[in-house]
Amino acid sequence: MAQDELTDQDYKDYAVILLAQKAITDKISPMVNDLIARQEGMTGQRFQELRSKQGEPAKDWEKQFLNLVNKEIKEKQQAATSVVTTLAKHSLGASKYNAVKKAYAQGGDAKAKVDAFMADLVEKP
């Protein structure tokens, strides 16, 4: 599907999909920070060391904590993917979604249109 066959409504629908995805993924970092803050003996620095497998070897409780946090992160990411898939299927359809996504990734007018729609949608209460 050529970029010129895409309508402003297609770009707006894509913007809505991106905002829905962002609404979910933006909650991942605060969730992780909250889990770290509530876990006695865990710091953000140590958590990053564990994730990157640097520093001293992980203790059993650290491994369990890391597994729990990774599971929570994965669930949020899967939820975001599910939302994108459902919205894309029911609003744009697979071929238009993929065409808008490709056009957006290439930048230019398509990216400007989607970004403008996103900004407009965010501004509206």
N, CA, C and O atoms as CSV, one atom per row, in Angstrom:
chain,resi,resn,atom,element,x,y,z
A,1,MET,N,N,0.848,-1.180,0.000
A,1,MET,CA,C,0.000,0.000,0.000
A,1,MET,C,C,0.892,1.241,0.000
A,1,MET,O,O,1.767,1.393,0.852
A,2,ALA,N,N,0.659,2.100,-0.944
A,2,ALA,CA,C,1.484,3.302,-1.068
A,2,ALA,C,C,1.129,4.300,0.021
A,2,ALA,O,O,-0.005,4.357,0.497
A,3,GLN,N,N,2.119,5.079,0.399
A,3,GLN,CA,C,1.942,6.069,1.461
A,3,GLN,C,C,0.853,7.080,1.088
A,3,GLN,O,O,0.124,7.553,1.959
A,4,ASP,N,N,0.739,7.415,-0.212
A,4,ASP,CA,C,-0.260,8.406,-0.612
A,4,ASP,C,C,-1.685,7.856,-0.543
A,4,ASP,O,O,-2.637,8.628,-0.654
A,5,GLU,N,N,-1.856,6.555,-0.366
A,5,GLU,CA,C,-3.180,5.962,-0.215
A,5,GLU,C,C,-3.656,6.038,1.233
A,5,GLU,O,O,-4.812,5.727,1.524
A,6,LEU,N,N,-2.788,6.441,2.126
A,6,LEU,CA,C,-3.143,6.544,3.535
A,6,LEU,C,C,-3.820,7.879,3.797
A,6,LEU,O,O,-3.419,8.913,3.262
A,7,THR,N,N,-4.846,7.839,4.624
A,7,THR,CA,C,-5.603,9.051,4.931
A,7,THR,C,C,-5.170,9.629,6.274
A,7,THR,O,O,-4.461,8.986,7.049
A,8,ASP,N,N,-5.614,10.854,6.528
A,8,ASP,CA,C,-5.348,11.458,7.835
A,8,ASP,C,C,-5.963,10.618,8.952
A,8,ASP,O,O,-5.396,10.513,10.040
A,9,GLN,N,N,-7.123,10.023,8.681
A,9,GLN,CA,C,-7.757,9.167,9.691
A,9,GLN,C,C,-6.880,7.958,9.995
A,9,GLN,O,O,-6.810,7.528,11.146
A,10,ASP,N,N,-6.214,7.404,8.991
A,10,ASP,CA,C,-5.292,6.285,9.214
A,10,ASP,C,C,-4.154,6.710,10.137
A,10,ASP,O,O,-3.776,5.979,11.052
A,11,TYR,N,N,-3.615,7.905,9.885
A,11,TYR,CA,C,-2.534,8.416,10.732
A,11,TYR,C,C,-3.029,8.683,12.153
A,11,TYR,O,O,-2.318,8.427,13.125
A,12,LYS,N,N,-4.241,9.193,12.263
A,12,LYS,CA,C,-4.818,9.458,13.582
A,12,LYS,C,C,-5.060,8.147,14.333
A,12,LYS,O,O,-4.779,8.053,15.528
A,13,ASP,N,N,-5.578,7.143,13.638
A,13,ASP,CA,C,-5.796,5.828,14.263
A,13,ASP,C,C,-4.475,5.240,14.748
A,13,ASP,O,O,-4.409,4.641,15.822
A,14,TYR,N,N,-3.433,5.414,13.955
A,14,TYR,CA,C,-2.110,4.917,14.356
A,14,TYR,C,C,-1.612,5.668,15.587
A,14,TYR,O,O,-1.013,5.074,16.484
A,15,ALA,N,N,-1.860,6.972,15.625
A,15,ALA,CA,C,-1.464,7.779,16.784
A,15,ALA,C,C,-2.166,7.278,18.049
A,15,ALA,O,O,-1.555,7.203,19.114
A,16,VAL,N,N,-3.440,6.942,17.926
A,16,VAL,CA,C,-4.194,6.410,19.073
A,16,VAL,C,C,-3.572,5.096,19.546
A,16,VAL,O,O,-3.444,4.858,20.747
A,17,ILE,N,N,-3.191,4.255,18.601
A,17,ILE,CA,C,-2.564,2.968,18.944
A,17,ILE,C,C,-1.248,3.205,19.682
A,17,ILE,O,O,-0.982,2.562,20.697
A,18,LEU,N,N,-0.426,4.125,19.177
A,18,LEU,CA,C,0.850,4.415,19.836
A,18,LEU,C,C,0.639,4.969,21.242
A,18,LEU,O,O,1.381,4.629,22.163
A,19,LEU,N,N,-0.364,5.815,21.407
A,19,LEU,CA,C,-0.641,6.378,22.729
A,19,LEU,C,C,-1.127,5.304,23.703
A,19,LEU,O,O,-0.776,5.322,24.883
A,20,ALA,N,N,-1.925,4.383,23.208
A,20,ALA,CA,C,-2.393,3.288,24.060
A,20,ALA,C,C,-1.213,2.420,24.499
A,20,ALA,O,O,-1.118,2.029,25.662
A,21,GLN,N,N,-0.328,2.127,23.568
A,21,GLN,CA,C,0.862,1.349,23.890
A,21,GLN,C,C,1.730,2.086,24.906
A,21,GLN,O,O,2.219,1.494,25.868
A,22,LYS,N,N,1.910,3.371,24.683
A,22,LYS,CA,C,2.728,4.193,25.568
A,22,LYS,C,C,2.126,4.268,26.971
A,22,LYS,O,O,2.857,4.286,27.961
A,23,ALA,N,N,0.797,4.311,27.054
A,23,ALA,CA,C,0.129,4.373,28.359
A,23,ALA,C,C,0.480,3.151,29.207
A,23,ALA,O,O,0.564,3.246,30.432
A,24,ILE,N,N,0.680,2.026,28.568
A,24,ILE,CA,C,1.033,0.806,29.299
A,24,ILE,C,C,2.532,0.753,29.582
A,24,ILE,O,O,2.944,0.500,30.714
A,25,THR,N,N,3.339,0.990,28.563
A,25,THR,CA,C,4.785,0.843,28.733
A,25,THR,C,C,5.381,1.922,29.638
A,25,THR,O,O,6.407,1.697,30.280
A,26,ASP,N,N,4.741,3.091,29.689
A,26,ASP,CA,C,5.238,4.146,30.568
A,26,ASP,C,C,5.087,3.787,32.044
A,26,ASP,O,O,5.709,4.413,32.901
A,27,LYS,N,N,4.282,2.804,32.336
A,27,LYS,CA,C,4.072,2.389,33.723
A,27,LYS,C,C,5.093,1.345,34.182
A,27,LYS,O,O,5.135,1.003,35.364
A,28,ILE,N,N,5.907,0.840,33.271
A,28,ILE,CA,C,6.862,-0.212,33.621
A,28,ILE,C,C,7.941,0.308,34.558
A,28,ILE,O,O,8.182,-0.287,35.609
A,29,SER,N,N,8.591,1.402,34.198
A,29,SER,CA,C,9.689,1.915,35.017
A,29,SER,C,C,9.235,2.312,36.425
A,29,SER,O,O,9.900,1.949,37.395
A,30,PRO,N,N,8.124,3.044,36.571
A,30,PRO,CA,C,7.668,3.354,37.929
A,30,PRO,C,C,7.316,2.096,38.732
A,30,PRO,O,O,7.555,2.043,39.938
A,31,MET,N,N,6.751,1.090,38.066
A,31,MET,CA,C,6.420,-0.160,38.738
A,31,MET,C,C,7.691,-0.834,39.257
A,31,MET,O,O,7.735,-1.290,40.400
A,32,VAL,N,N,8.724,-0.893,38.411
A,32,VAL,CA,C,9.996,-1.506,38.805
A,32,VAL,C,C,10.612,-0.727,39.963
A,32,VAL,O,O,11.089,-1.318,40.931
A,33,ASN,N,N,10.601,0.596,39.860
A,33,ASN,CA,C,11.159,1.417,40.939
A,33,ASN,C,C,10.420,1.192,42.248
A,33,ASN,O,O,11.041,1.149,43.310
A,34,ASP,N,N,9.105,1.048,42.184
A,34,ASP,CA,C,8.310,0.790,43.381
A,34,ASP,C,C,8.661,-0.575,43.982
A,34,ASP,O,O,8.819,-0.702,45.196
A,35,LEU,N,N,8.781,-1.582,43.134
A,35,LEU,CA,C,9.143,-2.919,43.623
A,35,LEU,C,C,10.520,-2.903,44.298
A,35,LEU,O,O,10.721,-3.521,45.343
A,36,ILE,N,N,11.455,-2.190,43.683
A,36,ILE,CA,C,12.804,-2.071,44.257
A,36,ILE,C,C,12.737,-1.374,45.609
A,36,ILE,O,O,13.369,-1.813,46.571
A,37,ALA,N,N,11.981,-0.298,45.684
A,37,ALA,CA,C,11.881,0.469,46.933
A,37,ALA,C,C,11.261,-0.365,48.054
A,37,ALA,O,O,11.619,-0.203,49.220
A,38,ARG,N,N,10.343,-1.247,47.705
A,38,ARG,CA,C,9.669,-2.053,48.721
A,38,ARG,C,C,10.453,-3.311,49.102
A,38,ARG,O,O,10.128,-3.963,50.094
A,39,GLN,N,N,11.476,-3.655,48.327
A,39,GLN,CA,C,12.253,-4.862,48.606
A,39,GLN,C,C,13.433,-4.517,49.501
A,39,GLN,O,O,14.368,-3.832,49.086
A,40,GLU,N,N,13.375,-4.997,50.723
A,40,GLU,CA,C,14.449,-4.737,51.682
A,40,GLU,C,C,15.778,-5.270,51.142
A,40,GLU,O,O,15.865,-6.406,50.677
A,41,GLY,N,N,16.796,-4.438,51.214
A,41,GLY,CA,C,18.133,-4.835,50.784
A,41,GLY,C,C,18.412,-4.631,49.306
A,41,GLY,O,O,19.522,-4.900,48.848
A,42,MET,N,N,17.418,-4.158,48.546
A,42,MET,CA,C,17.600,-3.965,47.105
A,42,MET,C,C,17.723,-2.479,46.804
A,42,MET,O,O,16.999,-1.653,47.359
A,43,THR,N,N,18.648,-2.159,45.918
A,43,THR,CA,C,18.802,-0.787,45.437
A,43,THR,C,C,18.687,-0.794,43.920
A,43,THR,O,O,18.797,-1.838,43.277
A,44,GLY,N,N,18.466,0.377,43.367
A,44,GLY,CA,C,18.405,0.489,41.917
A,44,GLY,C,C,19.706,0.068,41.262
A,44,GLY,O,O,19.706,-0.581,40.216
A,45,GLN,N,N,20.819,0.443,41.885
A,45,GLN,CA,C,22.134,0.084,41.339
A,45,GLN,C,C,22.318,-1.427,41.350
A,45,GLN,O,O,22.769,-2.010,40.364
A,46,ARG,N,N,21.967,-2.063,42.468
A,46,ARG,CA,C,22.128,-3.523,42.557
A,46,ARG,C,C,21.205,-4.219,41.556
A,46,ARG,O,O,21.582,-5.219,40.945
A,47,PHE,N,N,20.010,-3.691,41.396
A,47,PHE,CA,C,19.074,-4.277,40.439
A,47,PHE,C,C,19.660,-4.230,39.030
A,47,PHE,O,O,19.580,-5.209,38.287
A,48,GLN,N,N,20.248,-3.094,38.666
A,48,GLN,CA,C,20.866,-2.975,37.344
A,48,GLN,C,C,22.048,-3.936,37.199
A,48,GLN,O,O,22.252,-4.513,36.132
A,49,GLU,N,N,22.817,-4.106,38.263
A,49,GLU,CA,C,23.932,-5.063,38.232
A,49,GLU,C,C,23.398,-6.471,37.982
A,49,GLU,O,O,23.960,-7.223,37.185
A,50,LEU,N,N,22.324,-6.818,38.659
A,50,LEU,CA,C,21.740,-8.146,38.486
A,50,LEU,C,C,21.222,-8.344,37.066
A,50,LEU,O,O,21.413,-9.402,36.467
A,51,ARG,N,N,20.570,-7.325,36.538
A,51,ARG,CA,C,20.027,-7.434,35.172
A,51,ARG,C,C,21.138,-7.548,34.138
A,51,ARG,O,O,20.991,-8.246,33.135
A,52,SER,N,N,22.251,-6.860,34.385
A,52,SER,CA,C,23.344,-6.895,33.415
A,52,SER,C,C,24.368,-7.980,33.738
A,52,SER,O,O,25.370,-8.138,33.039
A,53,LYS,N,N,24.093,-8.730,34.822
A,53,LYS,CA,C,24.969,-9.826,35.248
A,53,LYS,C,C,26.390,-9.346,35.524
A,53,LYS,O,O,27.366,-10.026,35.208
A,54,GLN,N,N,26.485,-8.147,36.127
A,54,GLN,CA,C,27.780,-7.599,36.531
A,54,GLN,C,C,27.819,-7.548,38.048
A,54,GLN,O,O,26.792,-7.706,38.708
A,55,GLY,N,N,28.972,-7.333,38.585
A,55,GLY,CA,C,29.102,-7.249,40.039
A,55,GLY,C,C,29.186,-8.631,40.657
A,55,GLY,O,O,29.419,-9.624,39.968
A,56,GLU,N,N,28.993,-8.679,41.969
A,56,GLU,CA,C,29.098,-9.957,42.669
A,56,GLU,C,C,27.932,-10.859,42.302
A,56,GLU,O,O,26.868,-10.372,41.920
A,57,PRO,N,N,28.122,-12.175,42.414
A,57,PRO,CA,C,27.048,-13.120,42.070
A,57,PRO,C,C,25.778,-12.868,42.887
A,57,PRO,O,O,25.830,-12.425,44.034
A,58,ALA,N,N,24.655,-13.162,42.265
A,58,ALA,CA,C,23.357,-12.930,42.906
A,58,ALA,C,C,23.105,-13.946,44.008
A,58,ALA,O,O,23.421,-15.129,43.883
A,59,LYS,N,N,22.528,-13.447,45.087
A,59,LYS,CA,C,22.084,-14.313,46.171
A,59,LYS,C,C,20.735,-14.899,45.759
A,59,LYS,O,O,20.091,-14.396,44.839
A,60,ASP,N,N,20.310,-15.963,46.439
A,60,ASP,CA,C,19.055,-16.615,46.078
A,60,ASP,C,C,17.870,-15.653,46.093
A,60,ASP,O,O,17.057,-15.656,45.168
A,61,TRP,N,N,17.767,-14.822,47.150
A,61,TRP,CA,C,16.627,-13.905,47.223
A,61,TRP,C,C,16.680,-12.867,46.117
A,61,TRP,O,O,15.641,-12.396,45.654
A,62,GLU,N,N,17.895,-12.504,45.687
A,62,GLU,CA,C,18.040,-11.542,44.594
A,62,GLU,C,C,17.582,-12.171,43.279
A,62,GLU,O,O,16.928,-11.520,42.464
A,63,LYS,N,N,17.933,-13.445,43.081
A,63,LYS,CA,C,17.490,-14.149,41.873
A,63,LYS,C,C,15.971,-14.231,41.830
A,63,LYS,O,O,15.356,-14.015,40.786
A,64,GLN,N,N,15.370,-14.548,42.982
A,64,GLN,CA,C,13.914,-14.644,43.042
A,64,GLN,C,C,13.270,-13.292,42.756
A,64,GLN,O,O,12.285,-13.211,42.023
A,65,PHE,N,N,13.823,-12.245,43.328
A,65,PHE,CA,C,13.302,-10.903,43.109
A,65,PHE,C,C,13.427,-10.520,41.632
A,65,PHE,O,O,12.484,-10.006,41.031
A,66,LEU,N,N,14.590,-10.773,41.067
A,66,LEU,CA,C,14.815,-10.447,39.658
A,66,LEU,C,C,13.826,-11.202,38.778
A,66,LEU,O,O,13.271,-10.632,37.838
A,67,ASN,N,N,13.603,-12.470,39.075
A,67,ASN,CA,C,12.643,-13.258,38.295
A,67,ASN,C,C,11.235,-12.680,38.406
A,67,ASN,O,O,10.510,-12.609,37.414
A,68,LEU,N,N,10.847,-12.265,39.619
A,68,LEU,CA,C,9.532,-11.674,39.827
A,68,LEU,C,C,9.386,-10.381,39.028
A,68,LEU,O,O,8.377,-10.178,38.352
A,69,VAL,N,N,10.377,-9.519,39.103
A,69,VAL,CA,C,10.320,-8.239,38.391
A,69,VAL,C,C,10.308,-8.474,36.882
A,69,VAL,O,O,9.541,-7.835,36.161
A,70,ASN,N,N,11.146,-9.378,36.406
A,70,ASN,CA,C,11.164,-9.675,34.969
A,70,ASN,C,C,9.816,-10.208,34.496
A,70,ASN,O,O,9.376,-9.903,33.388
A,71,LYS,N,N,9.165,-11.004,35.339
A,71,LYS,CA,C,7.836,-11.528,35.000
A,71,LYS,C,C,6.831,-10.388,34.899
A,71,LYS,O,O,6.017,-10.357,33.976
A,72,GLU,N,N,6.883,-9.450,35.846
A,72,GLU,CA,C,5.980,-8.301,35.822
A,72,GLU,C,C,6.221,-7.436,34.577
A,72,GLU,O,O,5.274,-6.977,33.939
A,73,ILE,N,N,7.487,-7.223,34.244
A,73,ILE,CA,C,7.839,-6.441,33.055
A,73,ILE,C,C,7.294,-7.128,31.806
A,73,ILE,O,O,6.694,-6.484,30.946
A,74,LYS,N,N,7.505,-8.430,31.714
A,74,LYS,CA,C,7.051,-9.193,30.551
A,74,LYS,C,C,5.529,-9.122,30.410
A,74,LYS,O,O,5.011,-8.996,29.300
A,75,GLU,N,N,4.815,-9.202,31.537
A,75,GLU,CA,C,3.355,-9.117,31.486
A,75,GLU,C,C,2.895,-7.766,30.950
A,75,GLU,O,O,1.962,-7.702,30.150
A,76,LYS,N,N,3.537,-6.695,31.380
A,76,LYS,CA,C,3.183,-5.351,30.884
A,76,LYS,C,C,3.501,-5.232,29.392
A,76,LYS,O,O,2.718,-4.666,28.629
A,77,GLN,N,N,4.643,-5.764,28.986
A,77,GLN,CA,C,5.012,-5.700,27.574
A,77,GLN,C,C,4.035,-6.509,26.720
A,77,GLN,O,O,3.655,-6.087,25.628
A,78,GLN,N,N,3.636,-7.674,27.231
A,78,GLN,CA,C,2.671,-8.492,26.499
A,78,GLN,C,C,1.308,-7.797,26.430
A,78,GLN,O,O,0.618,-7.878,25.414
A,79,ALA,N,N,0.927,-7.118,27.508
A,79,ALA,CA,C,-0.331,-6.368,27.503
A,79,ALA,C,C,-0.284,-5.269,26.447
A,79,ALA,O,O,-1.253,-5.061,25.716
A,80,ALA,N,N,0.836,-4.573,26.371
A,80,ALA,CA,C,0.988,-3.514,25.375
A,80,ALA,C,C,0.897,-4.093,23.964
A,80,ALA,O,O,0.248,-3.513,23.094
A,81,THR,N,N,1.539,-5.222,23.740
A,81,THR,CA,C,1.492,-5.871,22.432
A,81,THR,C,C,0.072,-6.303,22.098
A,81,THR,O,O,-0.375,-6.151,20.961
A,82,SER,N,N,-0.628,-6.834,23.074
A,82,SER,CA,C,-2.007,-7.267,22.868
A,82,SER,C,C,-2.910,-6.080,22.512
A,82,SER,O,O,-3.765,-6.185,21.633
A,83,VAL,N,N,-2.713,-4.968,23.191
A,83,VAL,CA,C,-3.504,-3.769,22.902
A,83,VAL,C,C,-3.226,-3.288,21.485
A,83,VAL,O,O,-4.150,-2.967,20.738
A,84,VAL,N,N,-1.962,-3.240,21.124
A,84,VAL,CA,C,-1.593,-2.792,19.772
A,84,VAL,C,C,-2.221,-3.718,18.731
A,84,VAL,O,O,-2.800,-3.249,17.751
A,85,THR,N,N,-2.108,-5.010,18.938
A,85,THR,CA,C,-2.652,-5.983,17.978
A,85,THR,C,C,-4.159,-5.829,17.838
A,85,THR,O,O,-4.686,-5.807,16.726
A,86,THR,N,N,-4.848,-5.724,18.960
A,86,THR,CA,C,-6.306,-5.604,18.934
A,86,THR,C,C,-6.742,-4.303,18.266
A,86,THR,O,O,-7.625,-4.305,17.409
A,87,LEU,N,N,-6.124,-3.200,18.661
A,87,LEU,CA,C,-6.491,-1.915,18.062
A,87,LEU,C,C,-6.152,-1.875,16.571
A,87,LEU,O,O,-6.934,-1.372,15.764
A,88,ALA,N,N,-5.002,-2.398,16.219
A,88,ALA,CA,C,-4.610,-2.399,14.804
A,88,ALA,C,C,-5.595,-3.222,13.974
A,88,ALA,O,O,-6.002,-2.819,12.884
A,89,LYS,N,N,-5.962,-4.363,14.504
A,89,LYS,CA,C,-6.876,-5.263,13.786
A,89,LYS,C,C,-8.244,-4.612,13.596
A,89,LYS,O,O,-8.832,-4.699,12.518
A,90,HIS,N,N,-8.747,-3.962,14.641
A,90,HIS,CA,C,-10.106,-3.454,14.589
A,90,HIS,C,C,-10.228,-2.007,14.102
A,90,HIS,O,O,-11.323,-1.562,13.759
A,91,SER,N,N,-9.124,-1.279,14.069
A,91,SER,CA,C,-9.224,0.103,13.597
A,91,SER,C,C,-8.659,0.266,12.191
A,91,SER,O,O,-9.309,0.858,11.329
A,92,LEU,N,N,-7.482,-0.241,11.956
A,92,LEU,CA,C,-6.828,-0.053,10.659
A,92,LEU,C,C,-6.825,-1.301,9.779
A,92,LEU,O,O,-6.887,-1.208,8.554
A,93,GLY,N,N,-6.755,-2.434,10.400
A,93,GLY,CA,C,-6.521,-3.656,9.640
A,93,GLY,C,C,-5.026,-3.845,9.484
A,93,GLY,O,O,-4.260,-2.881,9.527
A,94,ALA,N,N,-4.617,-5.076,9.305
A,94,ALA,CA,C,-3.189,-5.400,9.289
A,94,ALA,C,C,-2.427,-4.675,8.190
A,94,ALA,O,O,-1.344,-4.145,8.442
A,95,SER,N,N,-2.965,-4.640,6.983
A,95,SER,CA,C,-2.198,-4.050,5.875
A,95,SER,C,C,-2.034,-2.542,6.047
A,95,SER,O,O,-0.948,-2.010,5.820
A,96,LYS,N,N,-3.108,-1.846,6.449
A,96,LYS,CA,C,-2.979,-0.397,6.658
A,96,LYS,C,C,-2.092,-0.102,7.864
A,96,LYS,O,O,-1.276,0.819,7.829
A,97,TYR,N,N,-2.253,-0.890,8.935
A,97,TYR,CA,C,-1.401,-0.691,10.117
A,97,TYR,C,C,0.060,-0.802,9.722
A,97,TYR,O,O,0.868,0.058,10.071
A,98,ASN,N,N,0.406,-1.859,8.993
A,98,ASN,CA,C,1.801,-2.057,8.586
A,98,ASN,C,C,2.280,-0.948,7.654
A,98,ASN,O,O,3.440,-0.540,7.719
A,99,ALA,N,N,1.392,-0.457,6.789
A,99,ALA,CA,C,1.769,0.633,5.878
A,99,ALA,C,C,2.030,1.920,6.653
A,99,ALA,O,O,3.009,2.617,6.385
A,100,VAL,N,N,1.160,2.242,7.616
A,100,VAL,CA,C,1.360,3.454,8.408
A,100,VAL,C,C,2.607,3.316,9.266
A,100,VAL,O,O,3.389,4.258,9.394
A,101,LYS,N,N,2.792,2.137,9.853
A,101,LYS,CA,C,3.976,1.902,10.688
A,101,LYS,C,C,5.251,2.100,9.874
A,101,LYS,O,O,6.201,2.730,10.339
A,102,LYS,N,N,5.265,1.563,8.669
A,102,LYS,CA,C,6.434,1.701,7.790
A,102,LYS,C,C,6.660,3.161,7.416
A,102,LYS,O,O,7.787,3.654,7.456
A,103,ALA,N,N,5.584,3.844,7.053
A,103,ALA,CA,C,5.691,5.264,6.680
A,103,ALA,C,C,6.178,6.086,7.865
A,103,ALA,O,O,7.008,6.981,7.701
A,104,TYR,N,N,5.670,5.789,9.056
A,104,TYR,CA,C,6.071,6.507,10.267
A,104,TYR,C,C,7.553,6.287,10.549
A,104,TYR,O,O,8.272,7.223,10.897
A,105,ALA,N,N,7.999,5.060,10.398
A,105,ALA,CA,C,9.414,4.731,10.655
A,105,ALA,C,C,10.346,5.444,9.674
A,105,ALA,O,O,11.493,5.740,10.010
A,106,GLN,N,N,9.859,5.715,8.476
A,106,GLN,CA,C,10.679,6.394,7.472
A,106,GLN,C,C,10.774,7.894,7.727
A,106,GLN,O,O,11.600,8.585,7.131
A,107,GLY,N,N,9.929,8.382,8.610
A,107,GLY,CA,C,9.974,9.804,8.943
A,107,GLY,C,C,9.189,10.637,7.965
A,107,GLY,O,O,8.220,10.171,7.365
A,108,GLY,N,N,9.609,11.858,7.810
A,108,GLY,CA,C,8.964,12.754,6.859
A,108,GLY,C,C,7.551,13.136,7.248
A,108,GLY,O,O,7.230,13.270,8.429
A,109,ASP,N,N,6.699,13.313,6.227
A,109,ASP,CA,C,5.327,13.767,6.442
A,109,ASP,C,C,4.527,12.812,7.320
A,109,ASP,O,O,3.766,13.256,8.179
A,110,ALA,N,N,4.689,11.523,7.118
A,110,ALA,CA,C,3.919,10.554,7.901
A,110,ALA,C,C,4.237,10.682,9.386
A,110,ALA,O,O,3.331,10.692,10.220
A,111,LYS,N,N,5.508,10.778,9.712
A,111,LYS,CA,C,5.898,10.915,11.115
A,111,LYS,C,C,5.380,12.233,11.675
A,111,LYS,O,O,4.891,12.282,12.804
A,112,ALA,N,N,5.483,13.287,10.901
A,112,ALA,CA,C,5.004,14.595,11.351
A,112,ALA,C,C,3.501,14.562,11.614
A,112,ALA,O,O,3.027,15.121,12.604
A,113,LYS,N,N,2.758,13.910,10.730
A,113,LYS,CA,C,1.304,13.822,10.912
A,113,LYS,C,C,0.961,13.026,12.168
A,113,LYS,O,O,0.148,13.464,12.983
A,114,VAL,N,N,1.574,11.867,12.322
A,114,VAL,CA,C,1.277,11.024,13.487
A,114,VAL,C,C,1.669,11.751,14.767
A,114,VAL,O,O,0.904,11.766,15.731
A,115,ASP,N,N,2.841,12.347,14.782
A,115,ASP,CA,C,3.291,13.079,15.976
A,115,ASP,C,C,2.346,14.237,16.302
A,115,ASP,O,O,2.069,14.497,17.473
A,116,ALA,N,N,1.854,14.929,15.280
A,116,ALA,CA,C,0.919,16.036,15.491
A,116,ALA,C,C,-0.402,15.510,16.077
A,116,ALA,O,O,-0.957,16.108,16.999
A,117,PHE,N,N,-0.892,14.405,15.543
A,117,PHE,CA,C,-2.109,13.815,16.080
A,117,PHE,C,C,-1.909,13.367,17.525
A,117,PHE,O,O,-2.793,13.543,18.364
A,118,MET,N,N,-0.750,12.790,17.811
A,118,MET,CA,C,-0.470,12.356,19.180
A,118,MET,C,C,-0.456,13.558,20.129
A,118,MET,O,O,-1.035,13.507,21.215
A,119,ALA,N,N,0.198,14.620,19.716
A,119,ALA,CA,C,0.263,15.823,20.543
A,119,ALA,C,C,-1.138,16.402,20.765
A,119,ALA,O,O,-1.475,16.831,21.869
A,120,ASP,N,N,-1.933,16.408,19.721
A,120,ASP,CA,C,-3.287,16.923,19.832
A,120,ASP,C,C,-4.137,16.059,20.756
A,120,ASP,O,O,-4.913,16.577,21.559
A,121,LEU,N,N,-3.990,14.761,20.644
A,121,LEU,CA,C,-4.766,13.845,21.491
A,121,LEU,C,C,-4.342,13.953,22.961
A,121,LEU,O,O,-5.181,13.837,23.854
A,122,VAL,N,N,-3.073,14.168,23.212
A,122,VAL,CA,C,-2.578,14.305,24.572
A,122,VAL,C,C,-3.075,15.601,25.207
A,122,VAL,O,O,-3.376,15.641,26.400
A,123,GLU,N,N,-3.157,16.656,24.403
A,123,GLU,CA,C,-3.597,17.956,24.908
A,123,GLU,C,C,-5.068,17.972,25.303
A,123,GLU,O,O,-5.454,18.688,26.227
A,124,LYS,N,N,-5.887,17.195,24.618
A,124,LYS,CA,C,-7.322,17.170,24.905
A,124,LYS,C,C,-7.555,16.382,26.195
A,124,LYS,O,O,-7.028,15.283,26.367
A,125,PRO,N,N,-8.355,16.963,27.102
A,125,PRO,CA,C,-8.611,16.249,28.372
A,125,PRO,C,C,-9.455,15.004,28.184
A,125,PRO,O,O,-9.750,14.306,29.155
